[in-house]
Amino acid sequence: MMLTRRTFLGSAAALPFVPRRVWAASTLTLGDVRIDTLSDGNLTLPGSFLFSGMPESELTEILGRYGLSSDQATPPCNVTLLRDGTNTVLFDVGSGPDFQASAGKLSEAMDAIGVAPDDVTHVLFTHAHPDHLWGVLDEFDEPVFANAEYMIGQAEFDYWTDPGTVSTIGEERAAFAVGAARRLEAIADRVRLLADGEDALNGVVARLTPGHTPGHLAFEIAAPTPVMVLGDCIANHHVAFERPDWLSGSDQDRELAAETRVALLGRLADEAIVVTGFHLPGGGVGRVERAGAGYSFTEEI
């Protein structure tokens, strides 16, 4: 197994008076399998979206050790790309042009490593939140990945395409429901629905990790060294690791999400499984280690 981390410049770097965008990339080489994490940019979220209801004094102490504030969060967005010589697979597709201006940059990152949208053979969705799904369509509502087969969990697809979801999900997430339904409808004739434990591809198994959304999936890649693509079942490198039992406002079913985190972190640590995390630092590639009563994220693998 070989891990390399590097930075490279987007095309805007050559233009005068245009700020340079420096892309961080991590590449895992596992035999014939290559896994890249590519930046879709970052989100800007009010701290209350993540931290509401958490014990204030302990929260402040945890975040302070990471140089963070509870007022605002700017998590990175890392899209995982797998190439095995036959398949070119994206796990989630970023935000696209319609969510936040700081995100939706996947096409630039793909161009920087020489991968075109038409090269993508499969797109596997962890879940249907905007920063993971909305990049599936371009500004003209055409599928960006014209040659790809799409896969998503059965429970996730059913939830977001249910006409009743928009009226039950809550006002702050109603736009999520409208956007997800529109995009899933646009690709519905090319979507394969997955069950827990099902092989999405040879060597890639879907693992139900619910709570953040009803049918959230992680994907376990059985490379020479196993890798787990987490999505948002473990959505940050600080509170989610140190206090996985705390309830987070970012999760739709807070209690179930906490149960999922506690169980999954234990397995990842005990089995030394490499992870790629959509909102984890350093390109999102690392391992889970036990640390006292909780866990820590390490970029050393």
mmCIF file of C-alpha atoms in Angstrom:
data_model
loop_
_atom_site.group_PDB
_atom_site.id
_atom_site.type_symbol
_atom_site.label_atom_id
_atom_site.label_comp_id
_atom_site.label_asym_id
_atom_site.label_seq_id
_atom_site.Cartn_x
_atom_site.Cartn_y
_atom_site.Cartn_z
ATOM 1 C CA MET A 1 0.000 0.000 0.000
ATOM 2 C CA MET A 2 1.295 3.433 -0.900
ATOM 3 C CA LEU A 3 -0.227 6.774 0.127
ATOM 4 C CA THR A 4 0.820 10.024 -1.502
ATOM 5 C CA ARG A 5 -0.476 13.491 -0.729
ATOM 6 C CA ARG A 6 0.084 16.383 -3.058
ATOM 7 C CA THR A 7 -1.249 19.712 -4.143
ATOM 8 C CA PHE A 8 -1.842 20.843 -7.669
ATOM 9 C CA LEU A 9 -3.200 23.977 -9.253
ATOM 10 C CA GLY A 10 -6.426 24.395 -11.158
ATOM 11 C CA SER A 11 -6.553 26.089 -14.543
ATOM 12 C CA ALA A 12 -7.362 29.468 -13.024
ATOM 13 C CA ALA A 13 -3.793 29.682 -11.743
ATOM 14 C CA ALA A 14 -2.549 30.751 -15.181
ATOM 15 C CA LEU A 15 -4.909 33.730 -15.428
ATOM 16 C CA PRO A 16 -3.843 37.176 -14.176
ATOM 17 C CA PHE A 17 -5.723 38.655 -11.195
ATOM 18 C CA VAL A 18 -7.640 35.420 -10.579
ATOM 19 C CA PRO A 19 -7.070 33.807 -7.169
ATOM 20 C CA ARG A 20 -5.269 30.497 -7.481
ATOM 21 C CA ARG A 21 -7.175 27.437 -6.329
ATOM 22 C CA VAL A 22 -4.812 24.883 -4.858
ATOM 23 C CA TRP A 23 -6.278 21.385 -4.854
ATOM 24 C CA ALA A 24 -5.274 18.850 -2.259
ATOM 25 C CA ALA A 25 -5.293 15.246 -3.385
ATOM 26 C CA SER A 26 -4.539 11.997 -1.648
ATOM 27 C CA THR A 27 -3.820 8.846 -3.628
ATOM 28 C CA LEU A 28 -3.855 5.306 -2.271
ATOM 29 C CA THR A 29 -2.246 2.659 -4.465
ATOM 30 C CA LEU A 30 -3.395 -0.826 -3.448
ATOM 31 C CA GLY A 31 -2.084 -3.376 -5.909
ATOM 32 C CA ASP A 32 -3.997 -2.771 -9.143
ATOM 33 C CA VAL A 33 -6.462 -0.448 -7.413
ATOM 34 C CA ARG A 34 -5.918 3.294 -7.244
ATOM 35 C CA ILE A 35 -8.058 5.454 -4.971
ATOM 36 C CA ASP A 36 -7.947 9.238 -5.193
ATOM 37 C CA THR A 37 -9.763 11.730 -3.025
ATOM 38 C CA LEU A 38 -10.590 14.946 -4.863
ATOM 39 C CA SER A 39 -11.735 18.245 -3.442
ATOM 40 C CA ASP A 40 -15.213 19.526 -4.241
ATOM 41 C CA GLY A 41 -14.401 22.619 -2.182
ATOM 42 C CA ASN A 42 -15.926 23.151 1.243
ATOM 43 C CA LEU A 43 -19.189 23.965 2.947
ATOM 44 C CA THR A 44 -19.953 26.916 5.213
ATOM 45 C CA LEU A 45 -22.406 25.952 7.949
ATOM 46 C CA PRO A 46 -23.706 27.622 11.100
ATOM 47 C CA GLY A 47 -22.292 25.893 14.124
ATOM 48 C CA SER A 48 -25.778 25.306 15.463
ATOM 49 C CA PHE A 49 -26.471 22.944 12.543
ATOM 50 C CA LEU A 50 -23.847 20.564 13.923
ATOM 51 C CA PHE A 51 -23.497 21.357 17.615
ATOM 52 C CA SER A 52 -26.919 22.375 18.914
ATOM 53 C CA GLY A 53 -27.760 20.602 22.177
ATOM 54 C CA MET A 54 -24.204 19.424 22.922
ATOM 55 C CA PRO A 55 -22.756 20.197 26.391
ATOM 56 C CA GLU A 56 -21.307 23.668 25.902
ATOM 57 C CA SER A 57 -18.273 23.545 28.146
ATOM 58 C CA GLU A 58 -17.062 20.153 26.948
ATOM 59 C CA LEU A 59 -17.805 21.082 23.333
ATOM 60 C CA THR A 60 -15.742 24.269 23.644
ATOM 61 C CA GLU A 61 -12.841 22.316 25.121
ATOM 62 C CA ILE A 62 -12.899 19.727 22.323
ATOM 63 C CA LEU A 63 -13.180 22.247 19.505
ATOM 64 C CA GLY A 64 -10.507 24.450 21.059
ATOM 65 C CA ARG A 65 -7.961 21.654 20.783
ATOM 66 C CA TYR A 66 -8.603 21.602 17.027
ATOM 67 C CA GLY A 67 -8.514 25.384 16.683
ATOM 68 C CA LEU A 68 -12.217 25.500 15.865
ATOM 69 C CA SER A 69 -15.201 27.548 16.993
ATOM 70 C CA SER A 70 -18.770 26.491 17.663
ATOM 71 C CA ASP A 71 -20.036 29.521 15.739
ATOM 72 C CA GLN A 72 -19.303 28.310 12.214
ATOM 73 C CA ALA A 73 -17.993 25.202 10.474
ATOM 74 C CA THR A 74 -16.250 25.019 7.084
ATOM 75 C CA PRO A 75 -15.843 21.277 6.472
ATOM 76 C CA PRO A 76 -13.930 20.101 3.408
ATOM 77 C CA CYS A 77 -15.712 17.987 0.800
ATOM 78 C CA ASN A 78 -13.719 14.991 -0.461
ATOM 79 C CA VAL A 79 -15.051 12.898 -3.324
ATOM 80 C CA THR A 80 -13.533 9.416 -3.615
ATOM 81 C CA LEU A 81 -12.509 8.106 -7.044
ATOM 82 C CA LEU A 82 -11.609 4.445 -7.599
ATOM 83 C CA ARG A 83 -9.870 3.064 -10.686
ATOM 84 C CA ASP A 84 -9.066 -0.623 -11.091
ATOM 85 C CA GLY A 85 -8.085 -0.798 -14.761
ATOM 86 C CA THR A 86 -11.644 -1.633 -15.820
ATOM 87 C CA ASN A 87 -13.951 0.608 -13.815
ATOM 88 C CA THR A 88 -13.763 4.298 -12.993
ATOM 89 C CA VAL A 89 -15.990 4.798 -9.975
ATOM 90 C CA LEU A 90 -17.072 7.938 -8.144
ATOM 91 C CA PHE A 91 -18.445 7.714 -4.628
ATOM 92 C CA ASP A 92 -20.761 10.750 -4.526
ATOM 93 C CA VAL A 93 -20.495 13.653 -6.945
ATOM 94 C CA GLY A 94 -20.317 16.833 -4.896
ATOM 95 C CA SER A 95 -22.628 19.827 -4.866
ATOM 96 C CA GLY A 96 -22.733 20.945 -8.462
ATOM 97 C CA PRO A 97 -23.557 24.576 -9.316
ATOM 98 C CA ASP A 98 -26.691 25.065 -7.206
ATOM 99 C CA PHE A 99 -25.799 24.610 -3.533
ATOM 100 C CA GLN A 100 -22.957 26.728 -2.100
ATOM 101 C CA ALA A 101 -20.457 28.878 -3.958
ATOM 102 C CA SER A 102 -17.567 27.427 -1.944
ATOM 103 C CA ALA A 103 -18.383 23.924 -3.181
ATOM 104 C CA GLY A 104 -19.230 22.313 -6.519
ATOM 105 C CA LYS A 105 -15.622 22.195 -7.734
ATOM 106 C CA LEU A 106 -15.321 18.479 -8.585
ATOM 107 C CA SER A 107 -15.069 19.016 -12.335
ATOM 108 C CA GLU A 108 -11.988 21.198 -11.829
ATOM 109 C CA ALA A 109 -10.356 18.583 -9.628
ATOM 110 C CA MET A 110 -11.106 15.790 -12.097
ATOM 111 C CA ASP A 111 -9.710 17.843 -14.951
ATOM 112 C CA ALA A 112 -6.532 18.441 -12.959
ATOM 113 C CA ILE A 113 -5.836 14.681 -12.766
ATOM 114 C CA GLY A 114 -6.925 13.985 -16.348
ATOM 115 C CA VAL A 115 -10.228 12.205 -15.698
ATOM 116 C CA ALA A 116 -13.195 13.275 -17.839
ATOM 117 C CA PRO A 117 -16.855 12.900 -16.807
ATOM 118 C CA ASP A 118 -17.391 10.520 -19.729
ATOM 119 C CA ASP A 119 -14.694 8.226 -18.286
ATOM 120 C CA VAL A 120 -16.814 7.488 -15.213
ATOM 121 C CA THR A 121 -18.430 4.050 -15.441
ATOM 122 C CA HIS A 122 -20.243 3.984 -12.082
ATOM 123 C CA VAL A 123 -21.470 6.489 -9.506
ATOM 124 C CA LEU A 124 -22.224 5.131 -6.011
ATOM 125 C CA PHE A 125 -24.130 7.460 -3.701
ATOM 126 C CA THR A 126 -23.714 7.270 0.060
ATOM 127 C CA HIS A 127 -26.832 9.408 0.465
ATOM 128 C CA ALA A 128 -28.851 12.139 -1.200
ATOM 129 C CA HIS A 129 -27.914 15.320 0.654
ATOM 130 C CA PRO A 130 -27.042 18.260 -1.642
ATOM 131 C CA ASP A 131 -23.260 18.143 -1.198
ATOM 132 C CA HIS A 132 -23.227 14.479 -2.248
ATOM 133 C CA LEU A 133 -25.917 14.296 -4.961
ATOM 134 C CA TRP A 134 -26.581 17.642 -6.580
ATOM 135 C CA GLY A 135 -23.473 17.491 -8.772
ATOM 136 C CA VAL A 136 -25.088 14.703 -10.808
ATOM 137 C CA LEU A 137 -26.765 17.291 -13.090
ATOM 138 C CA ASP A 138 -25.232 20.259 -14.878
ATOM 139 C CA GLU A 139 -26.705 23.769 -15.134
ATOM 140 C CA PHE A 140 -28.964 22.537 -17.959
ATOM 141 C CA ASP A 141 -30.296 19.623 -15.878
ATOM 142 C CA GLU A 142 -28.425 17.093 -17.992
ATOM 143 C CA PRO A 143 -26.539 14.206 -16.355
ATOM 144 C CA VAL A 144 -22.881 15.115 -15.975
ATOM 145 C CA PHE A 145 -21.686 11.503 -16.113
ATOM 146 C CA ALA A 146 -23.326 10.434 -19.351
ATOM 147 C CA ASN A 147 -21.890 6.901 -19.486
ATOM 148 C CA ALA A 148 -22.294 5.952 -15.834
ATOM 149 C CA GLU A 149 -24.528 3.493 -14.045
ATOM 150 C CA TYR A 150 -25.830 4.927 -10.756
ATOM 151 C CA MET A 151 -26.314 3.091 -7.473
ATOM 152 C CA ILE A 152 -27.958 4.159 -4.233
ATOM 153 C CA GLY A 153 -29.518 2.366 -1.279
ATOM 154 C CA GLN A 154 -33.088 1.182 -1.717
ATOM 155 C CA ALA A 155 -34.205 2.847 1.527
ATOM 156 C CA GLU A 156 -32.471 6.103 0.581
ATOM 157 C CA PHE A 157 -34.038 6.218 -2.873
ATOM 158 C CA ASP A 158 -37.493 5.419 -1.505
ATOM 159 C CA TYR A 159 -37.245 8.141 1.139
ATOM 160 C CA TRP A 160 -36.185 10.982 -1.153
ATOM 161 C CA THR A 161 -38.589 10.077 -3.967
ATOM 162 C CA ASP A 162 -41.577 9.806 -1.590
ATOM 163 C CA PRO A 163 -43.817 12.860 -2.281
ATOM 164 C CA GLY A 164 -44.546 13.060 1.448
ATOM 165 C CA THR A 165 -40.926 13.654 2.452
ATOM 166 C CA VAL A 166 -40.925 17.365 1.646
ATOM 167 C CA SER A 167 -43.732 18.008 4.135
ATOM 168 C CA THR A 168 -42.283 15.876 6.947
ATOM 169 C CA ILE A 169 -38.542 16.526 6.795
ATOM 170 C CA GLY A 170 -38.739 19.974 8.400
ATOM 171 C CA GLU A 171 -38.621 23.469 6.952
ATOM 172 C CA GLU A 172 -34.831 23.831 7.044
ATOM 173 C CA ARG A 173 -34.382 20.677 4.954
ATOM 174 C CA ALA A 174 -37.368 21.016 2.611
ATOM 175 C CA ALA A 175 -35.135 22.291 -0.207
ATOM 176 C CA PHE A 176 -32.971 19.176 0.255
ATOM 177 C CA ALA A 177 -36.019 17.008 -0.420
ATOM 178 C CA VAL A 178 -37.120 18.957 -3.494
ATOM 179 C CA GLY A 179 -33.608 18.928 -4.953
ATOM 180 C CA ALA A 180 -33.030 15.245 -4.268
ATOM 181 C CA ALA A 181 -36.349 14.190 -5.801
ATOM 182 C CA ARG A 182 -35.687 16.173 -8.973
ATOM 183 C CA ARG A 183 -32.212 14.753 -9.470
ATOM 184 C CA LEU A 184 -33.115 11.170 -8.672
ATOM 185 C CA GLU A 185 -36.050 11.380 -11.072
ATOM 186 C CA ALA A 186 -33.706 12.600 -13.817
ATOM 187 C CA ILE A 187 -31.494 9.499 -13.514
ATOM 188 C CA ALA A 188 -34.115 6.982 -12.334
ATOM 189 C CA ASP A 189 -33.949 4.844 -15.465
ATOM 190 C CA ARG A 190 -30.223 4.248 -14.854
ATOM 191 C CA VAL A 191 -30.292 3.665 -11.099
ATOM 192 C CA ARG A 192 -29.629 0.331 -9.432
ATOM 193 C CA LEU A 193 -30.960 0.081 -5.883
ATOM 194 C CA LEU A 194 -28.780 -1.596 -3.274
ATOM 195 C CA ALA A 195 -29.484 -3.557 -0.112
ATOM 196 C CA ASP A 196 -27.266 -3.819 2.950
ATOM 197 C CA GLY A 197 -24.440 -6.267 2.292
ATOM 198 C CA GLU A 198 -24.962 -6.321 -1.462
ATOM 199 C CA ASP A 199 -22.055 -6.238 -3.896
ATOM 200 C CA ALA A 200 -22.243 -2.953 -5.772
ATOM 201 C CA LEU A 201 -19.276 -4.010 -7.886
ATOM 202 C CA ASN A 202 -16.774 -6.821 -7.635
ATOM 203 C CA GLY A 203 -14.939 -6.072 -4.421
ATOM 204 C CA VAL A 204 -17.197 -3.185 -3.337
ATOM 205 C CA VAL A 205 -19.862 -3.988 -0.741
ATOM 206 C CA ALA A 206 -22.672 -1.685 0.449
ATOM 207 C CA ARG A 207 -22.937 -1.302 4.233
ATOM 208 C CA LEU A 208 -26.073 0.241 5.726
ATOM 209 C CA THR A 209 -25.034 3.040 8.120
ATOM 210 C CA PRO A 210 -28.333 4.808 8.858
ATOM 211 C CA GLY A 211 -29.201 7.844 10.925
ATOM 212 C CA HIS A 212 -27.589 10.726 9.095
ATOM 213 C CA THR A 213 -30.215 9.887 6.491
ATOM 214 C CA PRO A 214 -32.630 6.935 6.529
ATOM 215 C CA GLY A 215 -30.766 4.796 4.005
ATOM 216 C CA HIS A 216 -27.203 6.078 4.236
ATOM 217 C CA LEU A 217 -24.624 3.617 2.877
ATOM 218 C CA ALA A 218 -20.908 3.308 3.419
ATOM 219 C CA PHE A 219 -18.936 1.251 0.906
ATOM 220 C CA GLU A 220 -16.310 -1.306 1.838
ATOM 221 C CA ILE A 221 -13.624 -1.832 -0.787
ATOM 222 C CA ALA A 222 -11.923 -5.211 -0.534
ATOM 223 C CA ALA A 223 -8.563 -4.110 -1.924
ATOM 224 C CA PRO A 224 -5.350 -5.755 -0.653
ATOM 225 C CA THR A 225 -5.843 -3.377 2.283
ATOM 226 C CA PRO A 226 -9.575 -2.852 2.994
ATOM 227 C CA VAL A 227 -10.895 0.697 2.641
ATOM 228 C CA MET A 228 -14.217 2.083 3.871
ATOM 229 C CA VAL A 229 -15.803 5.042 2.046
ATOM 230 C CA LEU A 230 -17.703 6.692 4.877
ATOM 231 C CA GLY A 231 -19.850 9.418 3.389
ATOM 232 C CA ASP A 232 -21.368 11.263 6.368
ATOM 233 C CA CYS A 233 -21.922 8.440 8.850
ATOM 234 C CA ILE A 234 -18.791 9.871 10.535
ATOM 235 C CA ALA A 235 -18.969 13.488 9.485
ATOM 236 C CA ASN A 236 -16.102 15.267 11.240
ATOM 237 C CA HIS A 237 -12.717 14.550 12.824
ATOM 238 C CA HIS A 238 -13.356 16.117 16.222
ATOM 239 C CA VAL A 239 -16.660 15.688 18.082
ATOM 240 C CA ALA A 240 -17.806 12.670 16.057
ATOM 241 C CA PHE A 241 -14.617 10.838 17.053
ATOM 242 C CA GLU A 242 -14.193 12.001 20.629
ATOM 243 C CA ARG A 243 -17.878 11.808 21.554
ATOM 244 C CA PRO A 244 -19.607 9.629 18.969
ATOM 245 C CA ASP A 245 -22.484 9.128 21.393
ATOM 246 C CA TRP A 246 -23.436 12.824 21.316
ATOM 247 C CA LEU A 247 -26.435 13.713 19.188
ATOM 248 C CA SER A 248 -25.745 16.014 16.231
ATOM 249 C CA GLY A 249 -28.172 18.374 14.535
ATOM 250 C CA SER A 250 -26.731 17.430 11.173
ATOM 251 C CA ASP A 251 -28.313 13.968 11.452
ATOM 252 C CA GLN A 252 -31.941 13.353 10.547
ATOM 253 C CA ASP A 253 -32.349 10.581 13.130
ATOM 254 C CA ARG A 254 -29.954 11.697 15.838
ATOM 255 C CA GLU A 255 -30.239 8.687 18.121
ATOM 256 C CA LEU A 256 -29.807 6.157 15.310
ATOM 257 C CA ALA A 257 -26.876 8.099 13.848
ATOM 258 C CA ALA A 258 -25.107 8.023 17.221
ATOM 259 C CA GLU A 259 -25.652 4.267 17.509
ATOM 260 C CA THR A 260 -24.205 3.845 14.004
ATOM 261 C CA ARG A 261 -21.134 5.966 14.826
ATOM 262 C CA VAL A 262 -20.371 4.132 18.056
ATOM 263 C CA ALA A 263 -20.566 0.705 16.427
ATOM 264 C CA LEU A 264 -18.731 1.665 13.247
ATOM 265 C CA LEU A 265 -15.847 3.485 14.930
ATOM 266 C CA GLY A 266 -15.245 0.454 17.124
ATOM 267 C CA ARG A 267 -15.047 -1.833 14.120
ATOM 268 C CA LEU A 268 -12.836 0.541 12.115
ATOM 269 C CA ALA A 269 -10.389 0.871 14.996
ATOM 270 C CA ASP A 270 -10.313 -2.813 15.892
ATOM 271 C CA GLU A 271 -9.811 -3.956 12.303
ATOM 272 C CA ALA A 272 -7.431 -1.093 11.316
ATOM 273 C CA ILE A 273 -9.514 -0.345 8.231
ATOM 274 C CA VAL A 274 -8.380 2.599 6.121
ATOM 275 C CA VAL A 275 -11.125 5.189 5.653
ATOM 276 C CA THR A 276 -11.942 7.936 3.202
ATOM 277 C CA GLY A 277 -14.199 10.520 4.807
ATOM 278 C CA PHE A 278 -16.172 13.086 2.867
ATOM 279 C CA HIS A 279 -15.692 15.766 5.535
ATOM 280 C CA LEU A 280 -12.426 14.594 7.127
ATOM 281 C CA PRO A 281 -9.191 16.634 6.811
ATOM 282 C CA GLY A 282 -6.127 16.027 4.655
ATOM 283 C CA GLY A 283 -8.117 14.654 1.753
ATOM 284 C CA GLY A 284 -10.063 12.438 4.132
ATOM 285 C CA VAL A 285 -7.729 9.415 4.058
ATOM 286 C CA GLY A 286 -6.597 7.890 7.335
ATOM 287 C CA ARG A 287 -7.405 5.468 10.127
ATOM 288 C CA VAL A 288 -9.419 5.389 13.333
ATOM 289 C CA GLU A 289 -7.540 4.912 16.603
ATOM 290 C CA ARG A 290 -8.880 4.413 20.116
ATOM 291 C CA ALA A 291 -8.125 7.384 22.376
ATOM 292 C CA GLY A 292 -9.281 7.060 25.969
ATOM 293 C CA ALA A 293 -13.034 6.553 26.025
ATOM 294 C CA GLY A 294 -13.346 7.800 22.447
ATOM 295 C CA TYR A 295 -11.425 7.787 19.186
ATOM 296 C CA SER A 296 -9.127 9.943 17.104
ATOM 297 C CA PHE A 297 -8.555 10.331 13.389
ATOM 298 C CA THR A 298 -5.019 9.896 12.145
ATOM 299 C CA GLU A 299 -3.790 10.651 8.648
ATOM 300 C CA GLU A 300 -0.992 8.126 9.147
ATOM 301 C CA ILE A 301 -1.843 4.790 7.599
#
